[in-house]
């Protein structure tokens, strides 16, 4: 069980064009002031019309010190010498995971919803995804019922190793001539024919409707390309988590604003759906619906030192980390670390 402790107001702003995007960013920084992260989604369609340099130029007359996200600028940001950092909303980016400063980081602005992008054929080449798309197509045409039964049976009886081989065949990572297993060849032939038909059908739908949402998956036509957008929920949690940290026994309050094209509002809905898998109370609301003055007061007051007992307490009974470096760091803060359990070496070492 994973508990994501966060105290963040999740909001969004819909825009129609590039000029409106610039104006919104400028307005937000002027209103919210220092302590901001502005993150551009590296896989989002918006990345083709805006860059870090564009944001920097937009904020030149904001009376704030704005810098690109680099190790040196982040250090200055933490020291209060820089007011706003502009970077990339990638999971391992320095702007997302490399900063821990609850006093300084107050809000985050996403230029485009954090997401992954794939071409349509590649995403359909996963039989499980293909099954989901077939369920959608059956709602429009009952003739797909037979395909659903066939692929459902294949998924039920195919081994894990067989599934991996099938995916590699469908994505052309290994040639069919390298396969000697007749069962795999037979299933590949069936799924490949089904894949090609579904790909053609979805393209025709997108030619007419431009975009469809299937669960949390967004399929759309962008210029002459057919692509799939998948919300990157972990990057969103990591990035917004910079604004809400445990400080003196309390969670600081943060503000998150997603600036998104109005035609891609469904991508925000998909992100919200995925967030609710982790916290059913999560809601991404229109920025215009919040009381900004109240939000700023909450942001400020949650960082002020108060008298009395802390209102939030965690008791850690077991902490598992995947990195030896992190493990060593954890050991600095405990005198009761376990090196082994029932004779099994846990890899822990006191420093």
JSON list of N, CA and C in Angstrom, two decimals, residues 15-94:
[
{"chain": "A", "resi": 15, "resn": "UNK", "atom": "N", "xyz": [-6.45, 27.02, -22.96]},
{"chain": "A", "resi": 15, "resn": "UNK", "atom": "CA", "xyz": [-6.08, 28.09, -23.87]},
{"chain": "A", "resi": 15, "resn": "UNK", "atom": "C", "xyz": [-6.42, 27.69, -25.30]},
{"chain": "A", "resi": 16, "resn": "UNK", "atom": "N", "xyz": [-6.42, 28.69, -26.18]},
{"chain": "A", "resi": 16, "resn": "UNK", "atom": "CA", "xyz": [-6.77, 28.44, -27.58]},
{"chain": "A", "resi": 16, "resn": "UNK", "atom": "C", "xyz": [-5.58, 28.58, -28.52]},
{"chain": "A", "resi": 17, "resn": "UNK", "atom": "N", "xyz": [-4.58, 29.41, -28.14]},
{"chain": "A", "resi": 17, "resn": "UNK", "atom": "CA", "xyz": [-3.48, 29.68, -29.05]},
{"chain": "A", "resi": 17, "resn": "UNK", "atom": "C", "xyz": [-2.20, 30.03, -28.29]},
{"chain": "A", "resi": 18, "resn": "UNK", "atom": "N", "xyz": [-1.14, 30.23, -29.03]},
{"chain": "A", "resi": 18, "resn": "UNK", "atom": "CA", "xyz": [0.18, 30.48, -28.46]},
{"chain": "A", "resi": 18, "resn": "UNK", "atom": "C", "xyz": [0.23, 31.81, -27.70]},
{"chain": "A", "resi": 19, "resn": "UNK", "atom": "N", "xyz": [-0.38, 32.84, -28.25]},
{"chain": "A", "resi": 19, "resn": "UNK", "atom": "CA", "xyz": [-0.36, 34.14, -27.59]},
{"chain": "A", "resi": 19, "resn": "UNK", "atom": "C", "xyz": [-1.07, 34.08, -26.24]},
{"chain": "A", "resi": 20, "resn": "UNK", "atom": "N", "xyz": [-2.17, 33.38, -26.19]},
{"chain": "A", "resi": 20, "resn": "UNK", "atom": "CA", "xyz": [-2.89, 33.24, -24.93]},
{"chain": "A", "resi": 20, "resn": "UNK", "atom": "C", "xyz": [-2.05, 32.47, -23.92]},
{"chain": "A", "resi": 21, "resn": "UNK", "atom": "N", "xyz": [-1.30, 31.49, -24.39]},
{"chain": "A", "resi": 21, "resn": "UNK", "atom": "CA", "xyz": [-0.40, 30.73, -23.52]},
{"chain": "A", "resi": 21, "resn": "UNK", "atom": "C", "xyz": [0.61, 31.65, -22.86]},
{"chain": "A", "resi": 22, "resn": "UNK", "atom": "N", "xyz": [1.27, 32.49, -23.65]},
{"chain": "A", "resi": 22, "resn": "UNK", "atom": "CA", "xyz": [2.25, 33.43, -23.10]},
{"chain": "A", "resi": 22, "resn": "UNK", "atom": "C", "xyz": [1.62, 34.38, -22.09]},
{"chain": "A", "resi": 23, "resn": "UNK", "atom": "N", "xyz": [0.45, 34.91, -22.43]},
{"chain": "A", "resi": 23, "resn": "UNK", "atom": "CA", "xyz": [-0.22, 35.85, -21.54]},
{"chain": "A", "resi": 23, "resn": "UNK", "atom": "C", "xyz": [-0.59, 35.20, -20.21]},
{"chain": "A", "resi": 24, "resn": "UNK", "atom": "N", "xyz": [-1.04, 33.96, -20.27]},
{"chain": "A", "resi": 24, "resn": "UNK", "atom": "CA", "xyz": [-1.41, 33.24, -19.05]},
{"chain": "A", "resi": 24, "resn": "UNK", "atom": "C", "xyz": [-0.20, 33.00, -18.15]},
{"chain": "A", "resi": 25, "resn": "UNK", "atom": "N", "xyz": [0.90, 32.59, -18.75]},
{"chain": "A", "resi": 25, "resn": "UNK", "atom": "CA", "xyz": [2.11, 32.33, -17.97]},
{"chain": "A", "resi": 25, "resn": "UNK", "atom": "C", "xyz": [2.58, 33.61, -17.29]},
{"chain": "A", "resi": 26, "resn": "UNK", "atom": "N", "xyz": [2.58, 34.68, -18.03]},
{"chain": "A", "resi": 26, "resn": "UNK", "atom": "CA", "xyz": [2.99, 35.97, -17.49]},
{"chain": "A", "resi": 26, "resn": "UNK", "atom": "C", "xyz": [2.09, 36.39, -16.33]},
{"chain": "A", "resi": 27, "resn": "UNK", "atom": "N", "xyz": [0.80, 36.21, -16.51]},
{"chain": "A", "resi": 27, "resn": "UNK", "atom": "CA", "xyz": [-0.17, 36.56, -15.46]},
{"chain": "A", "resi": 27, "resn": "UNK", "atom": "C", "xyz": [0.07, 35.73, -14.20]},
{"chain": "A", "resi": 28, "resn": "UNK", "atom": "N", "xyz": [0.26, 34.42, -14.36]},
{"chain": "A", "resi": 28, "resn": "UNK", "atom": "CA", "xyz": [0.44, 33.54, -13.22]},
{"chain": "A", "resi": 28, "resn": "UNK", "atom": "C", "xyz": [1.68, 33.91, -12.41]},
{"chain": "A", "resi": 29, "resn": "UNK", "atom": "N", "xyz": [2.78, 34.16, -13.10]},
{"chain": "A", "resi": 29, "resn": "UNK", "atom": "CA", "xyz": [4.02, 34.49, -12.40]},
{"chain": "A", "resi": 29, "resn": "UNK", "atom": "C", "xyz": [3.90, 35.84, -11.69]},
{"chain": "A", "resi": 30, "resn": "UNK", "atom": "N", "xyz": [3.25, 36.80, -12.32]},
{"chain": "A", "resi": 30, "resn": "UNK", "atom": "CA", "xyz": [3.06, 38.11, -11.69]},
{"chain": "A", "resi": 30, "resn": "UNK", "atom": "C", "xyz": [2.20, 37.99, -10.43]},
{"chain": "A", "resi": 31, "resn": "UNK", "atom": "N", "xyz": [1.18, 37.13, -10.45]},
{"chain": "A", "resi": 31, "resn": "UNK", "atom": "CA", "xyz": [0.29, 36.98, -9.31]},
{"chain": "A", "resi": 31, "resn": "UNK", "atom": "C", "xyz": [0.89, 36.14, -8.20]},
{"chain": "A", "resi": 32, "resn": "UNK", "atom": "N", "xyz": [1.63, 35.09, -8.57]},
{"chain": "A", "resi": 32, "resn": "UNK", "atom": "CA", "xyz": [2.13, 34.14, -7.58]},
{"chain": "A", "resi": 32, "resn": "UNK", "atom": "C", "xyz": [3.54, 34.46, -7.09]},
{"chain": "A", "resi": 33, "resn": "UNK", "atom": "N", "xyz": [4.30, 35.20, -7.90]},
{"chain": "A", "resi": 33, "resn": "UNK", "atom": "CA", "xyz": [5.61, 35.66, -7.46]},
{"chain": "A", "resi": 33, "resn": "UNK", "atom": "C", "xyz": [6.68, 34.59, -7.44]},
{"chain": "A", "resi": 34, "resn": "UNK", "atom": "N", "xyz": [7.59, 34.71, -6.50]},
{"chain": "A", "resi": 34, "resn": "UNK", "atom": "CA", "xyz": [8.74, 33.81, -6.43]},
{"chain": "A", "resi": 34, "resn": "UNK", "atom": "C", "xyz": [8.33, 32.44, -5.90]},
{"chain": "A", "resi": 35, "resn": "UNK", "atom": "N", "xyz": [9.23, 31.47, -6.12]},
{"chain": "A", "resi": 35, "resn": "UNK", "atom": "CA", "xyz": [8.98, 30.12, -5.65]},
{"chain": "A", "resi": 35, "resn": "UNK", "atom": "C", "xyz": [8.25, 29.24, -6.63]},
{"chain": "A", "resi": 36, "resn": "UNK", "atom": "N", "xyz": [8.42, 29.52, -7.93]},
{"chain": "A", "resi": 36, "resn": "UNK", "atom": "CA", "xyz": [7.68, 28.78, -8.94]},
{"chain": "A", "resi": 36, "resn": "UNK", "atom": "C", "xyz": [8.53, 27.88, -9.81]},
{"chain": "A", "resi": 37, "resn": "UNK", "atom": "N", "xyz": [7.95, 26.77, -10.21]},
{"chain": "A", "resi": 37, "resn": "UNK", "atom": "CA", "xyz": [8.53, 25.89, -11.22]},
{"chain": "A", "resi": 37, "resn": "UNK", "atom": "C", "xyz": [7.63, 25.94, -12.45]},
{"chain": "A", "resi": 38, "resn": "UNK", "atom": "N", "xyz": [8.21, 26.20, -13.61]},
{"chain": "A", "resi": 38, "resn": "UNK", "atom": "CA", "xyz": [7.46, 26.15, -14.86]},
{"chain": "A", "resi": 38, "resn": "UNK", "atom": "C", "xyz": [8.02, 25.01, -15.68]},
{"chain": "A", "resi": 39, "resn": "UNK", "atom": "N", "xyz": [7.19, 24.02, -15.96]},
{"chain": "A", "resi": 39, "resn": "UNK", "atom": "CA", "xyz": [7.66, 22.77, -16.56]},
{"chain": "A", "resi": 39, "resn": "UNK", "atom": "C", "xyz": [6.97, 22.51, -17.89]},
{"chain": "A", "resi": 40, "resn": "UNK", "atom": "N", "xyz": [7.77, 22.28, -18.92]},
{"chain": "A", "resi": 40, "resn": "UNK", "atom": "CA", "xyz": [7.26, 21.98, -20.25]},
{"chain": "A", "resi": 40, "resn": "UNK", "atom": "C", "xyz": [7.26, 20.47, -20.45]},
{"chain": "A", "resi": 41, "resn": "UNK", "atom": "N", "xyz": [6.11, 19.91, -20.82]},
{"chain": "A", "resi": 41, "resn": "UNK", "atom": "CA", "xyz": [6.03, 18.46, -21.05]},
{"chain": "A", "resi": 41, "resn": "UNK", "atom": "C", "xyz": [6.79, 18.10, -22.32]},
{"chain": "A", "resi": 42, "resn": "UNK", "atom": "N", "xyz": [7.85, 17.27, -22.21]},
{"chain": "A", "resi": 42, "resn": "UNK", "atom": "CA", "xyz": [8.71, 16.99, -23.37]},
{"chain": "A", "resi": 42, "resn": "UNK", "atom": "C", "xyz": [8.07, 16.12, -24.45]},
{"chain": "A", "resi": 43, "resn": "UNK", "atom": "N", "xyz": [6.96, 15.47, -24.13]},
{"chain": "A", "resi": 43, "resn": "UNK", "atom": "CA", "xyz": [6.33, 14.58, -25.10]},
{"chain": "A", "resi": 43, "resn": "UNK", "atom": "C", "xyz": [4.95, 15.06, -25.53]},
{"chain": "A", "resi": 44, "resn": "UNK", "atom": "N", "xyz": [4.61, 16.25, -25.15]},
{"chain": "A", "resi": 44, "resn": "UNK", "atom": "CA", "xyz": [3.30, 16.82, -25.41]},
{"chain": "A", "resi": 44, "resn": "UNK", "atom": "C", "xyz": [3.30, 17.56, -26.75]},
{"chain": "A", "resi": 45, "resn": "UNK", "atom": "N", "xyz": [2.17, 17.57, -27.48]},
{"chain": "A", "resi": 45, "resn": "UNK", "atom": "CA", "xyz": [2.13, 18.32, -28.75]},
{"chain": "A", "resi": 45, "resn": "UNK", "atom": "C", "xyz": [2.50, 19.79, -28.61]},
{"chain": "A", "resi": 46, "resn": "UNK", "atom": "N", "xyz": [2.31, 20.38, -27.42]},
{"chain": "A", "resi": 46, "resn": "UNK", "atom": "CA", "xyz": [2.67, 21.79, -27.22]},
{"chain": "A", "resi": 46, "resn": "UNK", "atom": "C", "xyz": [4.17, 22.05, -27.33]},
{"chain": "A", "resi": 47, "resn": "UNK", "atom": "N", "xyz": [4.97, 21.00, -27.13]},
{"chain": "A", "resi": 47, "resn": "UNK", "atom": "CA", "xyz": [6.42, 21.19, -27.14]},
{"chain": "A", "resi": 47, "resn": "UNK", "atom": "C", "xyz": [6.91, 21.71, -28.49]},
{"chain": "A", "resi": 48, "resn": "UNK", "atom": "N", "xyz": [6.12, 21.50, -29.54]},
{"chain": "A", "resi": 48, "resn": "UNK", "atom": "CA", "xyz": [6.53, 21.92, -30.88]},
{"chain": "A", "resi": 48, "resn": "UNK", "atom": "C", "xyz": [6.33, 23.41, -31.12]},
{"chain": "A", "resi": 49, "resn": "UNK", "atom": "N", "xyz": [5.59, 24.08, -30.23]},
{"chain": "A", "resi": 49, "resn": "UNK", "atom": "CA", "xyz": [5.33, 25.51, -30.47]},
{"chain": "A", "resi": 49, "resn": "UNK", "atom": "C", "xyz": [5.92, 26.40, -29.39]},
{"chain": "A", "resi": 50, "resn": "UNK", "atom": "N", "xyz": [6.50, 25.81, -28.34]},
{"chain": "A", "resi": 50, "resn": "UNK", "atom": "CA", "xyz": [7.05, 26.62, -27.27]},
{"chain": "A", "resi": 50, "resn": "UNK", "atom": "C", "xyz": [8.31, 25.96, -26.72]},
{"chain": "A", "resi": 51, "resn": "UNK", "atom": "N", "xyz": [9.22, 26.77, -26.22]},
{"chain": "A", "resi": 51, "resn": "UNK", "atom": "CA", "xyz": [10.48, 26.27, -25.68]},
{"chain": "A", "resi": 51, "resn": "UNK", "atom": "C", "xyz": [10.81, 26.99, -24.39]},
{"chain": "A", "resi": 52, "resn": "UNK", "atom": "N", "xyz": [11.84, 26.51, -23.71]},
{"chain": "A", "resi": 52, "resn": "UNK", "atom": "CA", "xyz": [12.29, 27.15, -22.47]},
{"chain": "A", "resi": 52, "resn": "UNK", "atom": "C", "xyz": [12.69, 28.60, -22.76]},
{"chain": "A", "resi": 53, "resn": "UNK", "atom": "N", "xyz": [13.36, 28.82, -23.89]},
{"chain": "A", "resi": 53, "resn": "UNK", "atom": "CA", "xyz": [13.78, 30.19, -24.24]},
{"chain": "A", "resi": 53, "resn": "UNK", "atom": "C", "xyz": [12.58, 31.11, -24.46]},
{"chain": "A", "resi": 54, "resn": "UNK", "atom": "N", "xyz": [11.50, 30.55, -25.03]},
{"chain": "A", "resi": 54, "resn": "UNK", "atom": "CA", "xyz": [10.29, 31.34, -25.22]},
{"chain": "A", "resi": 54, "resn": "UNK", "atom": "C", "xyz": [9.73, 31.80, -23.88]},
{"chain": "A", "resi": 55, "resn": "UNK", "atom": "N", "xyz": [9.71, 30.89, -22.91]},
{"chain": "A", "resi": 55, "resn": "UNK", "atom": "CA", "xyz": [9.20, 31.23, -21.58]},
{"chain": "A", "resi": 55, "resn": "UNK", "atom": "C", "xyz": [10.09, 32.29, -20.93]},
{"chain": "A", "resi": 56, "resn": "UNK", "atom": "N", "xyz": [11.40, 32.11, -21.06]},
{"chain": "A", "resi": 56, "resn": "UNK", "atom": "CA", "xyz": [12.34, 33.06, -20.48]},
{"chain": "A", "resi": 56, "resn": "UNK", "atom": "C", "xyz": [12.10, 34.47, -21.05]},
{"chain": "A", "resi": 57, "resn": "UNK", "atom": "N", "xyz": [11.92, 34.54, -22.36]},
{"chain": "A", "resi": 57, "resn": "UNK", "atom": "CA", "xyz": [11.70, 35.83, -23.00]},
{"chain": "A", "resi": 57, "resn": "UNK", "atom": "C", "xyz": [10.39, 36.45, -22.57]},
{"chain": "A", "resi": 58, "resn": "UNK", "atom": "N", "xyz": [9.36, 35.62, -22.40]},
{"chain": "A", "resi": 58, "resn": "UNK", "atom": "CA", "xyz": [8.05, 36.11, -21.97]},
{"chain": "A", "resi": 58, "resn": "UNK", "atom": "C", "xyz": [8.11, 36.76, -20.60]},
{"chain": "A", "resi": 59, "resn": "UNK", "atom": "N", "xyz": [9.00, 36.25, -19.74]},
{"chain": "A", "resi": 59, "resn": "UNK", "atom": "CA", "xyz": [9.06, 36.71, -18.35]},
{"chain": "A", "resi": 59, "resn": "UNK", "atom": "C", "xyz": [10.17, 37.72, -18.10]},
{"chain": "A", "resi": 60, "resn": "UNK", "atom": "N", "xyz": [10.76, 38.27, -19.17]},
{"chain": "A", "resi": 60, "resn": "UNK", "atom": "CA", "xyz": [11.88, 39.20, -19.00]},
{"chain": "A", "resi": 60, "resn": "UNK", "atom": "C", "xyz": [11.50, 40.45, -18.21]},
{"chain": "A", "resi": 61, "resn": "UNK", "atom": "N", "xyz": [10.26, 40.92, -18.35]},
{"chain": "A", "resi": 61, "resn": "UNK", "atom": "CA", "xyz": [9.85, 42.15, -17.66]},
{"chain": "A", "resi": 61, "resn": "UNK", "atom": "C", "xyz": [8.94, 41.86, -16.47]},
{"chain": "A", "resi": 62, "resn": "UNK", "atom": "N", "xyz": [9.11, 40.69, -15.85]},
{"chain": "A", "resi": 62, "resn": "UNK", "atom": "CA", "xyz": [8.25, 40.30, -14.73]},
{"chain": "A", "resi": 62, "resn": "UNK", "atom": "C", "xyz": [8.79, 40.79, -13.39]},
{"chain": "A", "resi": 63, "resn": "UNK", "atom": "N", "xyz": [9.98, 41.43, -13.40]},
{"chain": "A", "resi": 63, "resn": "UNK", "atom": "CA", "xyz": [10.64, 41.89, -12.17]},
{"chain": "A", "resi": 63, "resn": "UNK", "atom": "C", "xyz": [11.05, 40.73, -11.26]},
{"chain": "A", "resi": 64, "resn": "UNK", "atom": "N", "xyz": [11.13, 39.54, -11.84]},
{"chain": "A", "resi": 64, "resn": "UNK", "atom": "CA", "xyz": [11.59, 38.37, -11.11]},
{"chain": "A", "resi": 64, "resn": "UNK", "atom": "C", "xyz": [12.80, 37.78, -11.83]},
{"chain": "A", "resi": 65, "resn": "UNK", "atom": "N", "xyz": [13.64, 37.11, -11.07]},
{"chain": "A", "resi": 65, "resn": "UNK", "atom": "CA", "xyz": [14.80, 36.45, -11.65]},
{"chain": "A", "resi": 65, "resn": "UNK", "atom": "C", "xyz": [14.39, 35.05, -12.09]},
{"chain": "A", "resi": 66, "resn": "UNK", "atom": "N", "xyz": [14.46, 34.83, -13.41]},
{"chain": "A", "resi": 66, "resn": "UNK", "atom": "CA", "xyz": [14.02, 33.57, -14.00]},
{"chain": "A", "resi": 66, "resn": "UNK", "atom": "C", "xyz": [15.21, 32.89, -14.66]},
{"chain": "A", "resi": 67, "resn": "UNK", "atom": "N", "xyz": [15.32, 31.58, -14.49]},
{"chain": "A", "resi": 67, "resn": "UNK", "atom": "CA", "xyz": [16.46, 30.86, -15.05]},
{"chain": "A", "resi": 67, "resn": "UNK", "atom": "C", "xyz": [16.04, 29.48, -15.53]},
{"chain": "A", "resi": 68, "resn": "UNK", "atom": "N", "xyz": [16.82, 28.96, -16.50]},
{"chain": "A", "resi": 68, "resn": "UNK", "atom": "CA", "xyz": [16.65, 27.57, -16.92]},
{"chain": "A", "resi": 68, "resn": "UNK", "atom": "C", "xyz": [17.07, 26.65, -15.78]},
{"chain": "A", "resi": 69, "resn": "UNK", "atom": "N", "xyz": [16.52, 25.45, -15.78]},
{"chain": "A", "resi": 69, "resn": "UNK", "atom": "CA", "xyz": [16.85, 24.47, -14.75]},
{"chain": "A", "resi": 69, "resn": "UNK", "atom": "C", "xyz": [18.19, 23.82, -15.05]},
{"chain": "A", "resi": 70, "resn": "UNK", "atom": "N", "xyz": [19.20, 24.19, -14.30]},
{"chain": "A", "resi": 70, "resn": "UNK", "atom": "CA", "xyz": [20.52, 23.57, -14.35]},
{"chain": "A", "resi": 70, "resn": "UNK", "atom": "C", "xyz": [20.96, 23.33, -12.90]},
{"chain": "A", "resi": 71, "resn": "UNK", "atom": "N", "xyz": [21.94, 22.47, -12.68]},
{"chain": "A", "resi": 71, "resn": "UNK", "atom": "CA", "xyz": [22.38, 22.25, -11.29]},
{"chain": "A", "resi": 71, "resn": "UNK", "atom": "C", "xyz": [22.77, 23.55, -10.58]},
{"chain": "A", "resi": 72, "resn": "UNK", "atom": "N", "xyz": [23.46, 24.45, -11.28]},
{"chain": "A", "resi": 72, "resn": "UNK", "atom": "CA", "xyz": [23.88, 25.70, -10.64]},
{"chain": "A", "resi": 72, "resn": "UNK", "atom": "C", "xyz": [22.70, 26.62, -10.37]},
{"chain": "A", "resi": 73, "resn": "UNK", "atom": "N", "xyz": [21.75, 26.71, -11.33]},
{"chain": "A", "resi": 73, "resn": "UNK", "atom": "CA", "xyz": [20.60, 27.59, -11.13]},
{"chain": "A", "resi": 73, "resn": "UNK", "atom": "C", "xyz": [19.68, 27.06, -10.03]},
{"chain": "A", "resi": 74, "resn": "UNK", "atom": "N", "xyz": [19.60, 25.73, -9.91]},
{"chain": "A", "resi": 74, "resn": "UNK", "atom": "CA", "xyz": [18.79, 25.15, -8.84]},
{"chain": "A", "resi": 74, "resn": "UNK", "atom": "C", "xyz": [19.37, 25.50, -7.48]},
{"chain": "A", "resi": 75, "resn": "UNK", "atom": "N", "xyz": [20.69, 25.46, -7.36]},
{"chain": "A", "resi": 75, "resn": "UNK", "atom": "CA", "xyz": [21.33, 25.84, -6.09]},
{"chain": "A", "resi": 75, "resn": "UNK", "atom": "C", "xyz": [21.01, 27.30, -5.76]},
{"chain": "A", "resi": 76, "resn": "UNK", "atom": "N", "xyz": [21.08, 28.15, -6.75]},
{"chain": "A", "resi": 76, "resn": "UNK", "atom": "CA", "xyz": [20.75, 29.57, -6.52]},
{"chain": "A", "resi": 76, "resn": "UNK", "atom": "C", "xyz": [19.28, 29.74, -6.17]},
{"chain": "A", "resi": 77, "resn": "UNK", "atom": "N", "xyz": [18.43, 28.93, -6.80]},
{"chain": "A", "resi": 77, "resn": "UNK", "atom": "CA", "xyz": [17.00, 28.96, -6.51]},
{"chain": "A", "resi": 77, "resn": "UNK", "atom": "C", "xyz": [16.75, 28.62, -5.05]},
{"chain": "A", "resi": 78, "resn": "UNK", "atom": "N", "xyz": [17.42, 27.59, -4.55]},
{"chain": "A", "resi": 78, "resn": "UNK", "atom": "CA", "xyz": [17.25, 27.17, -3.17]},
{"chain": "A", "resi": 78, "resn": "UNK", "atom": "C", "xyz": [17.80, 28.19, -2.19]},
{"chain": "A", "resi": 79, "resn": "UNK", "atom": "N", "xyz": [18.76, 28.99, -2.64]},
{"chain": "A", "resi": 79, "resn": "UNK", "atom": "CA", "xyz": [19.34, 30.04, -1.80]},
{"chain": "A", "resi": 79, "resn": "UNK", "atom": "C", "xyz": [18.58, 31.35, -1.90]},
{"chain": "A", "resi": 80, "resn": "UNK", "atom": "N", "xyz": [17.54, 31.39, -2.72]},
{"chain": "A", "resi": 80, "resn": "UNK", "atom": "CA", "xyz": [16.74, 32.59, -2.85]},
{"chain": "A", "resi": 80, "resn": "UNK", "atom": "C", "xyz": [17.27, 33.61, -3.84]},
{"chain": "A", "resi": 81, "resn": "UNK", "atom": "N", "xyz": [18.30, 33.24, -4.61]},
{"chain": "A", "resi": 81, "resn": "UNK", "atom": "CA", "xyz": [18.87, 34.16, -5.57]},
{"chain": "A", "resi": 81, "resn": "UNK", "atom": "C", "xyz": [18.11, 34.15, -6.90]},
{"chain": "A", "resi": 82, "resn": "UNK", "atom": "N", "xyz": [17.31, 33.13, -7.14]},
{"chain": "A", "resi": 82, "resn": "UNK", "atom": "CA", "xyz": [16.48, 33.01, -8.35]},
{"chain": "A", "resi": 82, "resn": "UNK", "atom": "C", "xyz": [15.05, 32.76, -7.90]},
{"chain": "A", "resi": 83, "resn": "UNK", "atom": "N", "xyz": [14.10, 33.39, -8.59]},
{"chain": "A", "resi": 83, "resn": "UNK", "atom": "CA", "xyz": [12.69, 33.32, -8.18]},
{"chain": "A", "resi": 83, "resn": "UNK", "atom": "C", "xyz": [11.92, 32.19, -8.85]},
{"chain": "A", "resi": 84, "resn": "UNK", "atom": "N", "xyz": [12.20, 31.95, -10.13]},
{"chain": "A", "resi": 84, "resn": "UNK", "atom": "CA", "xyz": [11.42, 30.97, -10.91]},
{"chain": "A", "resi": 84, "resn": "UNK", "atom": "C", "xyz": [12.38, 30.13, -11.76]},
{"chain": "A", "resi": 85, "resn": "UNK", "atom": "N", "xyz": [12.14, 28.83, -11.76]},
{"chain": "A", "resi": 85, "resn": "UNK", "atom": "CA", "xyz": [12.93, 27.90, -12.56]},
{"chain": "A", "resi": 85, "resn": "UNK", "atom": "C", "xyz": [12.07, 27.38, -13.71]},
{"chain": "A", "resi": 86, "resn": "UNK", "atom": "N", "xyz": [12.64, 27.34, -14.92]},
{"chain": "A", "resi": 86, "resn": "UNK", "atom": "CA", "xyz": [11.94, 26.82, -16.09]},
{"chain": "A", "resi": 86, "resn": "UNK", "atom": "C", "xyz": [12.66, 25.56, -16.56]},
{"chain": "A", "resi": 87, "resn": "UNK", "atom": "N", "xyz": [11.93, 24.46, -16.64]},
{"chain": "A", "resi": 87, "resn": "UNK", "atom": "CA", "xyz": [12.57, 23.20, -17.03]},
{"chain": "A", "resi": 87, "resn": "UNK", "atom": "C", "xyz": [11.61, 22.26, -17.71]},
{"chain": "A", "resi": 88, "resn": "UNK", "atom": "N", "xyz": [11.91, 20.97, -17.62]},
{"chain": "A", "resi": 88, "resn": "UNK", "atom": "CA", "xyz": [11.15, 19.93, -18.30]},
{"chain": "A", "resi": 88, "resn": "UNK", "atom": "C", "xyz": [10.43, 19.06, -17.28]},
{"chain": "A", "resi": 89, "resn": "UNK", "atom": "N", "xyz": [9.19, 18.69, -17.60]},
{"chain": "A", "resi": 89, "resn": "UNK", "atom": "CA", "xyz": [8.43, 17.81, -16.70]},
{"chain": "A", "resi": 89, "resn": "UNK", "atom": "C", "xyz": [8.66, 16.35, -17.08]},
{"chain": "A", "resi": 90, "resn": "UNK", "atom": "N", "xyz": [9.90, 15.93, -16.95]},
{"chain": "A", "resi": 90, "resn": "UNK", "atom": "CA", "xyz": [10.25, 14.52, -17.17]},
{"chain": "A", "resi": 90, "resn": "UNK", "atom": "C", "xyz": [10.54, 13.89, -15.82]},
{"chain": "A", "resi": 91, "resn": "UNK", "atom": "N", "xyz": [10.24, 12.59, -15.70]},
{"chain": "A", "resi": 91, "resn": "UNK", "atom": "CA", "xyz": [10.27, 11.91, -14.41]},
{"chain": "A", "resi": 91, "resn": "UNK", "atom": "C", "xyz": [11.62, 12.04, -13.69]},
{"chain": "A", "resi": 92, "resn": "UNK", "atom": "N", "xyz": [12.70, 11.95, -14.45]},
{"chain": "A", "resi": 92, "resn": "UNK", "atom": "CA", "xyz": [14.02, 12.02, -13.84]},
{"chain": "A", "resi": 92, "resn": "UNK", "atom": "C", "xyz": [14.67, 13.39, -14.02]},
{"chain": "A", "resi": 93, "resn": "UNK", "atom": "N", "xyz": [13.89, 14.39, -14.45]},
{"chain": "A", "resi": 93, "resn": "UNK", "atom": "CA", "xyz": [14.43, 15.72, -14.65]},
{"chain": "A", "resi": 93, "resn": "UNK", "atom": "C", "xyz": [14.78, 16.39, -13.33]},
{"chain": "A", "resi": 94, "resn": "UNK", "atom": "N", "xyz": [15.77, 17.26, -13.36]},
{"chain": "A", "resi": 94, "resn": "UNK", "atom": "CA", "xyz": [16.23, 17.93, -12.15]},
{"chain": "A", "resi": 94, "resn": "UNK", "atom": "C", "xyz": [15.14, 18.82, -11.56]}
]
